[in-house]
Amino acid sequence: MQHRIVVLGAGYAGAIAAGRLAKRLRREDVAITLVNAEPDFVERVRMHQLATGQRLKPRPFAEMFAGTGVEVRIAKVTGVDADRRTVAVTGADGDGELAYDTLVYALGSGWNPQGVPGTAEHAYEIAGRPGALRLRERLARLGAGQTVVVVGGGLTGVEAATEIAEARPDLRVALAARDGLGDWLSPKGREHLRKVFGRLGITVHKHFTVGSVEADRVVAADGTAVPAAVTVWATGFAVHPIAQATTLEVSETGQIVVDGTLRSVSHPDVYAVGDAAMAMGPGNKPLRMSCASGTPSAWQAADAIAARLTGGKLPHVSIRYFNQCVSLGRKDGLIQFVTADDRAVPAALTGRLAALYKELVCKSAAWGVANPTLGMPARRRPVTHKRTAAGSALREPA
Ligand SMILES: Cc1cc2nc3c(=O)[nH]c(=O)nc-3n(C[C@H](O)[C@H](O)[C@H](O)COP(=O)(O)OP(=O)(O)OC[C@H]3O[C@@H](n4cnc5c(N)ncnc54)[C@H](O)[C@@H]3O)c2cc1C
């Protein structure tokens, strides 16, 4: 009887986890099913590029996973029953249910309107492809001199504002930030950001906390208004509500609480990776929602599952940060080097070299997804703990 591993979500984390599991385990022992709502991989880190009219390389899962032994199922996950070990899905062939022995939950995240009035009606977002395509269509219809306000002074807001300003120099682009511009960066990084914003003519509204979004303006909590033909909302991400509706232990943010092997603290058959997981990193700080931590979390979970199934050694790798890679349009960038727990150190790379570095990082992230099994030694071990009639029986390795 094969051990059934179901991976939910084929973003960076889920796709990498599925591919790595296929490399670690023998086909005769496990059945790996990867469920995703869409038939192709979405490079979320390039959604600001998509929104500004750039073409992204199509990456169909059918090609990516051909010959790997991973069965790709295109369906929307509508629920998880973590006690019955089943997943409810709906797809082209109607509603269905998938049973699992081990579940890898990797449904990622979407935009986070934070309950601010008017966001749902009036704001645009770039957390996923449908939002980016909607903004792309709206930007294309804007005439010269119209104003775009990007709300959110974090990495996504900075990338969106610079990309739009570079692609459409005829527009007025502004950034509304709750704090200053790039406050968390090193002095060198901050200074570079200030220069690039100046060069691209982006207005910065500092210490501006948006209290509501209207059709043609954003209004701060203190009543100050800034005109906006288009408002782009980029104030962080929120996870999908599916995990919260289960008996899995979740954090206040709705992320699944996991241990150092990315295993649910409440349900040992469930692992969570990427944005969907509440995992602690260096300094006992939650890992930031990012590819930077999502990718190693997928490696870690896959290796832990394989170790537990085969009686091998559990991996003990601490997930850490090295840098924050920020695109500032296509020709400029900022690589801010950081401590293991993501605090800026003085060193930073700027300019065209940084843009190339960032492009390389994006390319290799997508390459890692498209080739999840390449570059790894084939160390397939036999599963020693196959599914029993009563469900999976996984032994905790010593
Ligand atoms: C514009 C932008 C720029 C970014 N830049 C960076 C960066 O430079 N560096 C960095 O580290 N991070 C960056 N990020 C963050 C990064 O993209 C995310 O943290 C990362 O994509 C998370 O990976 P994931 O696999 O957990 O989730 P996702 O990539 O969101 O993948 C989740 C997958 O699950 C699928 N899914 C969701 N719900 C369902 C459902 N109900 N049923 C079936 N399938 C479903 C989705 O279709 C998707 O394929 C950026 C994000 C954005 C939006």
XYZ file of C-alpha atoms and ligand atoms in Angstrom:
451
model
C 0.000 0.000 0.000
C 1.520 3.324 -1.037
C 1.820 6.173 1.449
C -0.319 9.040 0.124
C 1.308 12.465 0.252
C -0.905 15.354 -0.820
C 0.675 18.777 -1.354
C -1.745 21.715 -1.456
C -0.575 24.677 -3.513
C 2.100 24.733 -6.207
C 3.688 28.071 -5.493
C 7.398 28.299 -4.684
C 7.051 26.282 -1.469
C 4.559 23.587 -2.517
C 6.105 22.869 -5.909
C 9.586 22.600 -4.432
C 8.373 20.358 -1.605
C 6.585 18.011 -4.038
C 9.619 17.745 -6.324
C 12.010 17.125 -3.472
C 9.772 14.436 -1.994
C 9.716 12.722 -5.379
C 13.491 12.741 -5.376
C 13.806 11.471 -1.822
C 11.255 8.650 -1.931
C 10.658 5.624 -4.149
C 7.720 5.670 -6.548
C 6.583 2.233 -5.511
C 6.290 3.415 -1.905
C 4.567 6.798 -2.194
C 1.852 8.460 -4.260
C 2.517 12.213 -4.403
C -0.338 14.460 -5.536
C 0.171 18.180 -6.037
C -3.058 20.189 -6.059
C -3.160 23.685 -7.502
C -5.974 25.954 -8.625
C -4.181 27.056 -11.783
C -2.413 24.951 -14.431
C 0.786 26.984 -14.509
C 3.299 28.332 -12.037
C 2.832 31.968 -11.017
C 6.041 33.861 -10.271
C 4.576 36.068 -7.571
C 7.833 37.969 -7.170
C 7.258 39.418 -10.656
C 3.655 40.592 -10.217
C 4.702 44.268 -10.364
C 6.332 43.488 -13.704
C 3.156 41.815 -14.965
C 1.117 44.820 -13.803
C 3.277 47.174 -15.857
C 2.729 45.250 -19.084
C 5.754 42.936 -19.112
C 5.462 39.426 -20.458
C 6.285 36.572 -18.090
C 7.527 33.195 -19.247
C 4.720 30.573 -19.180
C 5.559 27.638 -16.918
C 2.941 24.861 -17.209
C 3.017 22.306 -14.379
C 2.327 19.485 -16.843
C 5.790 20.141 -18.343
C 7.532 20.910 -15.068
C 6.493 17.671 -13.387
C 6.519 15.371 -16.424
C 8.388 12.186 -15.568
C 8.889 13.065 -11.896
C 6.213 10.759 -10.517
C 4.293 13.712 -9.038
C 0.642 13.702 -10.101
C -0.545 17.267 -10.690
C -4.227 17.839 -10.057
C -5.719 21.135 -11.156
C -8.456 21.893 -8.653
C -9.373 24.446 -6.038
C -9.008 23.350 -2.440
C -12.185 24.251 -0.563
C -11.520 22.633 2.803
C -9.312 20.365 4.873
C -10.524 17.889 7.469
C -7.401 17.347 9.515
C -9.062 14.730 11.715
C -10.446 12.567 8.893
C -7.305 13.299 6.814
C -9.190 14.456 3.768
C -9.103 17.475 1.470
C -12.179 18.791 -0.338
C -11.499 19.996 -3.877
C -13.484 21.313 -6.771
C -12.258 21.158 -10.340
C -13.286 20.654 -13.949
C -14.718 17.238 -13.042
C -16.794 18.607 -10.155
C -16.360 18.263 -6.409
C -14.157 15.586 -4.939
C -12.280 14.438 -1.870
C -8.638 13.420 -1.547
C -7.461 11.231 1.299
C -3.921 11.631 2.617
C -1.506 10.026 5.002
C 0.760 13.083 5.001
C -0.381 16.562 4.019
C 1.859 19.452 2.990
C -0.144 22.675 3.215
C 1.321 25.387 0.973
C -1.586 27.558 -0.145
C 0.428 30.764 0.220
C -1.189 34.138 0.739
C -2.984 37.001 -0.949
C -3.317 40.723 -0.390
C -4.166 42.138 2.999
C -6.698 44.992 2.901
C -6.488 45.152 6.719
C -10.157 46.091 6.964
C -9.481 49.626 5.709
C -12.757 51.042 4.355
C -12.901 51.379 0.569
C -10.011 49.021 -0.226
C -12.220 46.211 -1.565
C -14.175 48.608 -3.799
C -11.475 50.976 -5.002
C -7.957 49.623 -4.474
C -5.870 47.487 -6.842
C -3.412 44.856 -5.644
C -0.482 42.846 -6.978
C -0.270 39.947 -4.511
C -1.404 37.497 -7.197
C -1.965 37.205 -10.924
C -5.656 38.200 -11.168
C -4.936 41.416 -9.224
C -1.832 42.216 -11.273
C -3.707 41.703 -14.550
C -6.543 43.956 -13.371
C -4.042 46.691 -12.483
C -2.249 46.213 -15.806
C -5.480 46.833 -17.662
C -6.258 49.928 -15.538
C -2.762 51.407 -15.891
C -2.951 50.988 -19.656
C -6.057 53.178 -19.690
C -4.525 55.983 -17.580
C -3.693 59.182 -19.405
C -0.531 61.270 -18.970
C -0.423 63.257 -15.749
C -2.805 61.019 -13.801
C -1.764 59.947 -10.318
C -1.046 56.465 -9.004
C -0.655 56.139 -5.235
C 1.030 53.004 -3.921
C 0.086 52.386 -0.290
C 2.719 50.532 1.733
C 6.371 51.427 2.244
C 7.637 47.841 2.542
C 9.457 45.804 -0.083
C 6.418 45.200 -2.319
C 5.304 48.840 -2.209
C 8.800 50.089 -3.066
C 9.119 47.611 -5.945
C 5.654 48.493 -7.283
C 6.158 52.272 -7.120
C 9.552 52.189 -8.875
C 8.378 49.720 -11.529
C 5.319 51.833 -12.382
C 7.312 55.083 -12.383
C 9.970 53.614 -14.678
C 7.469 52.007 -17.073
C 5.180 55.062 -17.189
C 7.212 58.256 -16.773
C 4.149 60.181 -17.976
C 2.228 59.354 -14.781
C 2.571 60.955 -11.370
C 3.544 58.204 -8.951
C 3.408 58.560 -5.165
C 4.115 56.247 -2.249
C 2.221 56.489 1.049
C 4.279 55.005 3.874
C 3.331 54.644 7.516
C 6.936 55.414 8.508
C 9.772 56.990 6.525
C 11.215 55.759 3.235
C 13.157 52.535 3.794
C 13.571 53.153 7.525
C 14.633 49.548 8.108
C 17.536 49.752 5.633
C 21.181 50.625 6.276
C 22.175 54.290 5.719
C 23.642 53.290 2.342
C 20.474 51.443 1.336
C 18.226 54.297 2.484
C 20.293 56.873 0.636
C 20.159 54.846 -2.573
C 16.394 54.471 -2.286
C 16.043 58.216 -1.775
C 18.160 58.877 -4.896
C 16.204 56.450 -7.068
C 12.867 57.838 -5.920
C 14.166 61.313 -6.771
C 15.401 60.223 -10.206
C 12.062 58.561 -10.998
C 10.110 61.535 -9.648
C 8.172 59.521 -7.054
C 6.559 61.623 -4.337
C 6.794 60.113 -0.866
C 4.069 60.792 1.703
C 5.871 59.810 4.897
C 4.098 58.964 8.170
C 0.880 58.678 6.216
C -1.425 55.983 7.593
C -4.271 55.472 5.175
C -7.647 55.413 6.938
C -9.837 54.982 3.855
C -9.662 54.605 0.089
C -12.101 56.438 -2.160
C -12.621 56.298 -5.927
C -10.243 59.195 -6.596
C -8.173 59.661 -3.443
C -6.706 58.105 -0.311
C -7.462 59.691 3.033
C -5.207 59.526 6.070
C -6.495 58.801 9.530
C -6.102 62.528 10.364
C -8.227 63.556 7.355
C -5.378 64.579 4.996
C -6.280 63.490 1.449
C -4.040 62.650 -1.510
C -5.574 62.442 -5.002
C -5.289 59.029 -6.655
C -6.721 57.990 -10.006
C -5.463 54.532 -9.050
C -4.606 53.245 -5.571
C -2.332 50.208 -5.356
C -2.614 48.457 -1.991
C 0.658 46.829 -0.906
C 0.591 46.615 2.868
C 1.658 43.019 3.352
C -0.009 39.668 2.809
C -2.757 37.640 4.504
C -3.221 33.869 4.341
C -6.293 32.162 2.878
C -8.931 31.256 5.504
C -8.898 27.480 4.850
C -6.501 26.518 7.667
C -8.385 28.663 10.167
C -11.552 26.657 9.506
C -9.860 23.384 10.549
C -8.913 21.913 13.918
C -5.247 22.636 13.123
C -3.537 24.987 15.535
C -3.160 28.339 13.807
C -1.697 31.685 14.860
C -3.641 34.952 15.078
C -2.634 35.513 11.464
C -4.294 32.228 10.415
C -0.950 30.553 9.651
C -0.446 26.928 10.705
C 1.789 26.735 13.768
C 4.695 24.379 13.044
C 7.821 23.102 14.766
C 11.401 23.231 13.485
C 10.662 20.502 10.926
C 7.646 22.458 9.613
C 5.304 19.881 11.151
C 2.022 21.034 12.645
C 2.215 21.187 16.432
C -1.345 19.860 16.679
C -1.514 17.281 13.842
C 1.668 15.257 13.198
C 0.482 14.179 9.726
C 0.364 17.779 8.547
C 3.249 20.020 7.467
C 2.941 23.670 6.466
C 5.469 25.560 4.347
C 5.916 28.997 2.826
C 3.581 31.872 3.631
C 0.979 29.503 5.104
C 3.258 28.468 7.990
C 3.939 30.190 11.291
C 7.502 29.018 11.753
C 10.073 30.526 14.049
C 13.387 31.643 12.614
C 16.602 32.953 14.186
C 16.047 35.046 17.310
C 12.742 33.214 17.795
C 11.122 35.617 15.342
C 8.425 34.400 12.934
C 9.804 33.853 9.445
C 8.792 36.639 7.065
C 6.354 35.726 4.274
C 8.856 35.463 1.430
C 10.496 33.155 -1.055
C 13.657 33.731 0.919
C 12.279 31.640 3.771
C 9.542 29.718 1.895
C 12.013 27.842 -0.292
C 14.221 26.521 2.540
C 11.073 25.709 4.533
C 9.992 23.448 1.655
C 13.374 21.698 1.585
C 13.252 21.223 5.324
C 9.716 19.812 5.377
C 10.369 17.429 2.470
C 13.545 16.135 4.084
C 11.800 15.699 7.434
C 8.903 13.794 5.877
C 11.321 11.563 3.959
C 13.369 10.957 7.122
C 10.310 10.042 9.150
C 9.008 7.715 6.457
C 12.286 5.944 5.877
C 13.702 5.917 9.382
C 16.494 8.259 8.269
C 18.104 11.127 10.166
C 15.954 14.203 10.771
C 17.372 17.382 9.212
C 18.376 20.122 11.623
C 18.881 23.184 9.493
C 18.088 26.609 10.843
C 16.442 28.804 8.230
C 18.146 32.188 8.108
C 18.253 35.320 5.982
C 21.220 36.651 4.002
C 19.876 39.628 2.105
C 16.800 41.513 0.986
C 16.762 41.812 -2.790
C 14.766 44.786 -4.017
C 14.145 45.668 -7.652
C 13.907 49.398 -8.364
C 12.595 49.156 -11.893
C 14.456 47.029 -14.462
C 17.723 48.965 -14.441
C 18.322 49.582 -10.753
C 18.167 47.631 -7.543
C 19.203 47.307 -3.950
C 20.648 44.264 -2.241
C 20.548 44.958 1.460
C 22.643 42.453 3.392
C 21.083 41.384 6.695
C 21.739 39.402 9.846
C 20.386 35.864 10.224
C 17.216 37.339 11.742
C 16.739 39.835 8.897
C 18.148 43.090 10.348
C 20.096 45.343 7.986
C 23.890 45.460 8.271
C 25.864 48.379 6.766
C 26.785 46.526 3.536
C 24.526 46.999 0.533
C 24.884 46.563 -3.214
C 23.192 49.195 -5.355
C 22.548 50.199 -8.958
C 22.729 48.102 -12.108
C 24.761 45.329 -10.497
C 22.082 45.006 -7.825
C 19.409 44.852 -10.548
C 21.310 41.990 -12.203
C 21.747 40.217 -8.863
C 18.016 40.506 -8.158
C 17.150 39.208 -11.637
C 19.431 36.234 -11.043
C 17.724 35.531 -7.700
C 14.254 35.601 -9.343
C 15.449 33.381 -12.186
C 17.023 30.851 -9.859
C 13.908 30.774 -7.653
C 11.805 29.888 -10.695
C 14.476 27.459 -11.911
C 14.364 25.721 -8.524
C 10.621 25.256 -8.940
C 10.850 24.095 -12.545
C 13.669 21.672 -11.780
C 12.936 20.565 -8.253
C 14.783 17.319 -8.601
C 17.895 18.511 -10.430
C 21.149 19.105 -8.638
C 20.246 16.702 -5.846
C 21.826 13.308 -5.430
C 19.223 10.567 -5.973
C 19.030 9.179 -2.467
C 15.764 7.346 -2.635
C 15.320 5.169 0.403
C 12.625 2.575 0.926
C 9.696 3.640 3.055
C 9.707 1.575 6.193
C 6.432 2.889 7.570
C 3.783 2.344 4.981
C 0.154 3.191 5.397
C -1.822 0.804 7.540
C -5.535 0.161 7.280
C -5.990 2.514 10.229
C -3.970 5.302 8.593
C -0.298 6.196 8.479
C 2.070 4.925 11.093
C 5.152 7.063 11.077
C 7.947 6.355 13.458
C 9.845 9.227 15.026
C 13.488 8.701 14.060
C 15.945 8.621 16.910
C 5.003 41.728 -6.125
C 5.660 40.782 -5.161
C 7.042 40.799 -5.039
C 7.671 39.926 -4.164
N 9.043 39.959 -4.066
C 9.654 39.072 -3.267
C 11.078 39.044 -3.203
O 11.760 39.815 -3.879
N 11.667 38.146 -2.382
C 10.934 37.264 -1.628
O 11.535 36.469 -0.911
N 9.587 37.282 -1.655
C 8.926 38.161 -2.454
N 7.565 38.165 -2.504
C 6.815 37.247 -1.635
C 6.714 35.858 -2.257
O 6.207 35.926 -3.567
C 5.818 34.952 -1.419
O 6.242 34.979 -0.091
C 5.903 33.537 -1.975
O 5.282 33.500 -3.246
C 5.240 32.540 -1.042
O 5.358 31.270 -1.597
P 4.264 30.157 -1.264
O 4.632 28.969 -2.070
O 4.097 30.028 0.183
O 2.877 30.775 -1.799
P 2.422 31.202 -3.243
O 3.562 31.560 -4.111
O 1.352 32.194 -3.006
O 1.771 29.885 -3.839
C 0.547 29.379 -3.375
C -0.041 28.477 -4.437
O -1.266 27.936 -3.938
C -2.288 28.078 -4.910
N -3.555 28.195 -4.196
C -3.933 29.152 -3.335
N -5.178 28.895 -2.872
C -5.565 27.747 -3.451
C -6.740 26.924 -3.344
N -7.757 27.250 -2.552
N -6.784 25.804 -4.075
C -5.751 25.426 -4.876
N -4.643 26.142 -5.007
C -4.541 27.289 -4.305
C -1.911 29.323 -5.692
O -2.517 29.294 -6.988
C -0.390 29.204 -5.729
O 0.036 28.459 -6.830
C 6.901 39.017 -3.380
C 5.516 38.995 -3.518
C 4.896 39.857 -4.399
C 3.407 39.800 -4.542
